[in-house]
Coordinates of C-alpha atoms in Angstrom, one line a residue:
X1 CA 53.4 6.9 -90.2
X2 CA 53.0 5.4 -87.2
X3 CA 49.2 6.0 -86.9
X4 CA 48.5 4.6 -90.7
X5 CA 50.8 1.1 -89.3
X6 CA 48.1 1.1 -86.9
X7 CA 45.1 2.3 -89.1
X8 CA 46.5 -0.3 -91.7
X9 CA 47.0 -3.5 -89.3
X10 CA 50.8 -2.9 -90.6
X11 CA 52.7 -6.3 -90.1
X12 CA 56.0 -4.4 -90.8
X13 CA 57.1 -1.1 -91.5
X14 CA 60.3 0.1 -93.3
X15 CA 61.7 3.6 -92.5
X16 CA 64.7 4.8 -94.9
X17 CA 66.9 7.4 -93.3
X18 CA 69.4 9.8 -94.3
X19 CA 72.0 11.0 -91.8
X20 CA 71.9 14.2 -90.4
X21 CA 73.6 16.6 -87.9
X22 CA 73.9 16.3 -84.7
X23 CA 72.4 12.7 -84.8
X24 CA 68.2 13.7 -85.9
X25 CA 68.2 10.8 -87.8
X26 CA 68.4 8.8 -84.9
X27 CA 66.1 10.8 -82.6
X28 CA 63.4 10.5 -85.7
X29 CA 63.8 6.6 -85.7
X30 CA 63.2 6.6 -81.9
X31 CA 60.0 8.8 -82.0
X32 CA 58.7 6.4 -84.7
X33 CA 59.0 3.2 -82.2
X34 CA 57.9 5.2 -79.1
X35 CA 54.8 6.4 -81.2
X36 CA 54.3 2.5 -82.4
X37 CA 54.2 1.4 -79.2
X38 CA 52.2 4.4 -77.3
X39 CA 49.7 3.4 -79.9
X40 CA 50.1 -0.3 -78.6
X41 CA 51.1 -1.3 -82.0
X42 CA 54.8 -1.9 -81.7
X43 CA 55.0 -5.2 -80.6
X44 CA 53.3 -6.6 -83.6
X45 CA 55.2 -4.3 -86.4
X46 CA 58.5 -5.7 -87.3
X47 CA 60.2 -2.4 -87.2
X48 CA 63.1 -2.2 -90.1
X49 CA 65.4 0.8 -90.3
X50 CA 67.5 1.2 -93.5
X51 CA 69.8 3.9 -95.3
X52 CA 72.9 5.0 -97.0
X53 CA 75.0 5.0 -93.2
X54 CA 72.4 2.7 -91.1
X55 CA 73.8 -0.8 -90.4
X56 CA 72.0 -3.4 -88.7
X57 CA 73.9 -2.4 -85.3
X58 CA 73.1 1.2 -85.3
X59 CA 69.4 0.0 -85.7
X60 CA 69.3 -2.6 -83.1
X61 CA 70.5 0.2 -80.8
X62 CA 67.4 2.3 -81.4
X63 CA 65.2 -0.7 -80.5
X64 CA 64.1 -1.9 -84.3
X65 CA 63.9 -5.4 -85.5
X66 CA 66.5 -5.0 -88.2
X67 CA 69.0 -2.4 -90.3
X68 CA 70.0 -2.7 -93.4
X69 CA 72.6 -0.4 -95.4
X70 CA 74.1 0.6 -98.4
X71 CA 74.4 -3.0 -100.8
X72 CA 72.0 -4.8 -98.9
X73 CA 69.8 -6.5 -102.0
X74 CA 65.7 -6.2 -102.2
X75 CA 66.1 -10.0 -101.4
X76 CA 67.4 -10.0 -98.4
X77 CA 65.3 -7.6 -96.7
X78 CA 62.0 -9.7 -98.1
X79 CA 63.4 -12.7 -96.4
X80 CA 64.3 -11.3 -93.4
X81 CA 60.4 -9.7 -93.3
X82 CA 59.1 -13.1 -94.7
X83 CA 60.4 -14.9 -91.4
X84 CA 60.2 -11.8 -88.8
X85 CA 56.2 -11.7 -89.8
X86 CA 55.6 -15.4 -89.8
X87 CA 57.7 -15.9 -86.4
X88 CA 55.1 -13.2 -84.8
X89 CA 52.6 -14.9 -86.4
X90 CA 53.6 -18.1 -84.4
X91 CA 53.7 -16.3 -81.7
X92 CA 50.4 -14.8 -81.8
X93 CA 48.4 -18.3 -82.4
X94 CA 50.1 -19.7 -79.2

């Protein structure tokens, strides 16, 4: 995944994660940033983690952008993209 976000000049990626024992999930959504960024990719990928126990605190502790959970609606998650890509975007012409 990581090397098609490269591959594909990603602006964002969005990684849905079921729970699992003994806490994979959350080693799996670390690996995917650490690969972003060996790549040298991460800091320009808004990194969103989402799933049926993932909350936007659990995915701030594993270093993405944003988490969204169970009830969250389509909208939300396209406006919080929307701005996260067009505040890098500022960044970058800076």
């Amino acid at each position: 995944l990581a090397r098609l976000c490269l591959e594909r000049r990603a602006d964002a990626v969005l990684v849905s994660q079921v729970v699992t024992q003994r806490d994979v999930h959350k080693e799996n959504a670390r690996q995917l940033l650490d690969e972003l960024a060996r790549l040298g990719c991460r800091e320009r990928i808004t990194a969103v983690l989402g799933g049926p126990r993932i909350d936007h605190r659990l995915a701030r502790s594993l270093g993405y952008d944003a988490g969204f959970g169970p009830g969250t609606r389509p909208s939300e998650v396209a406006n919080f993209l929307v701005g996260a890509v067009l505040a890098r975007m500022g960044k970058d012409a800076r």
